[in-house]
Amino acid sequence: MPDDLPHPSRAEIRIEAVLHALADPMRLHMVRELARLDTSVACGSIDLPISKSTRTHHLRTLREAGVITVVPAGTTRMTTLRRADLDALFPGLLNGILAAER
Amino acid sequence: MPDDLPHPSRAEIRIEAVLHALADPMRLHMVRELARLDTSVACGSIDLPISKSTRTHHLRTLREAGVITVVPAGTTRMTTLRRADLDALFPGLLNGILAAER
DNA sequence: GTCGTACTACGATGACTGTCGTACAACACC
DNA sequence: GGTGTTGTACGACAGTCATCGTAGTACGAC
């Protein structure tokens, strides 16, 4: 299962990068959707009031922070929340964020 | 016990503001120290390689986000982590962040 | 091959922000 | 009162970043 795009390993994930990635409303919304759906999802399937290029930018930020995994699959890319890694490194963090009402 | 400085009420605390406040390394360090000491602390007692004005700026950011409480006390100001509020709103978030090794 | 789809790359831009220095205010102590 | 300590206010500045449009690449279907 080759992985084109660079992802940080679990050990390389830094808390400040994760927090910074999650601090943006658009990215937070993406993460919430990914958590709700709980599966891999095509990049573009989460609808947001932003342009395609901005979406790409946010996906890269999340990927480089170690929050999501992005794997090419034909013309699209499948996106997955790295819940196991995040829970292992920062237990409770993700649940705490998702617990926030809206 | 009058409270000069404006603080958001528990209901007004927004997750994005909290995450944004915690995403900065200096502010994260302050919060870690406050959590470790687990009491009110004079503003200036946490030593950081930054100027006084920058420290003030960070303290305001944390206060306005609802992460800390700041109460004037003579010539200094006592700073407290709003752990109860944060735990109630985002259970696990704070512990997850503090669990991060360094 | 040609088309359409899905996404990226690049450059631009406006806004935000972390940093600082200086000047100022409030308080405690002499 | 005067002095020192502690922190704020304000303005400046450089760096970051969220946003966009345009152009380009990769893949699947026809």
mmCIF file of C-alpha atoms (C1' of nucleotides) in Angstrom, chain D residues 1-9 11-14 16-30:
data_model
loop_
_atom_site.group_PDB
_atom_site.id
_atom_site.type_symbol
_atom_site.label_atom_id
_atom_site.label_comp_id
_atom_site.label_asym_id
_atom_site.label_seq_id
_atom_site.Cartn_x
_atom_site.Cartn_y
_atom_site.Cartn_z
ATOM 1 C "C1'" DG D 1 6.867 62.599 48.657
ATOM 2 C "C1'" DG D 2 10.139 59.480 46.162
ATOM 3 C "C1'" DT D 3 11.692 55.012 44.379
ATOM 4 C "C1'" DG D 4 11.326 50.536 42.627
ATOM 5 C "C1'" DT D 5 8.404 46.830 41.032
ATOM 6 C "C1'" DT D 6 4.832 44.996 38.146
ATOM 7 C "C1'" DG D 7 2.126 45.171 34.577
ATOM 8 C "C1'" DT D 8 -0.559 47.775 30.580
ATOM 9 C "C1'" DA D 9 -1.132 50.648 26.264
ATOM 10 C "C1'" DG D 11 2.704 51.913 17.796
ATOM 11 C "C1'" DA D 12 5.833 49.540 14.671
ATOM 12 C "C1'" DC D 13 7.491 45.749 12.060
ATOM 13 C "C1'" DA D 14 8.320 41.318 10.104
ATOM 14 C "C1'" DT D 16 2.713 33.769 8.786
ATOM 15 C "C1'" DC D 17 -1.518 32.346 6.773
ATOM 16 C "C1'" DA D 18 -6.263 31.877 4.793
ATOM 17 C "C1'" DT D 19 -8.080 33.051 0.682
ATOM 18 C "C1'" DC D 20 -8.399 33.267 -4.241
ATOM 19 C "C1'" DG D 21 -7.690 32.676 -9.493
ATOM 20 C "C1'" DT D 22 -5.325 30.620 -13.041
ATOM 21 C "C1'" DA D 23 -2.794 27.104 -15.008
ATOM 22 C "C1'" DG D 24 -1.411 22.521 -15.014
ATOM 23 C "C1'" DT D 25 -1.276 17.267 -14.001
ATOM 24 C "C1'" DA D 26 -3.211 12.653 -13.459
ATOM 25 C "C1'" DC D 27 -6.690 9.512 -14.107
ATOM 26 C "C1'" DG D 28 -11.027 7.258 -15.979
ATOM 27 C "C1'" DA D 29 -14.492 6.870 -19.555
ATOM 28 C "C1'" DC D 30 -15.820 7.243 -24.149
#
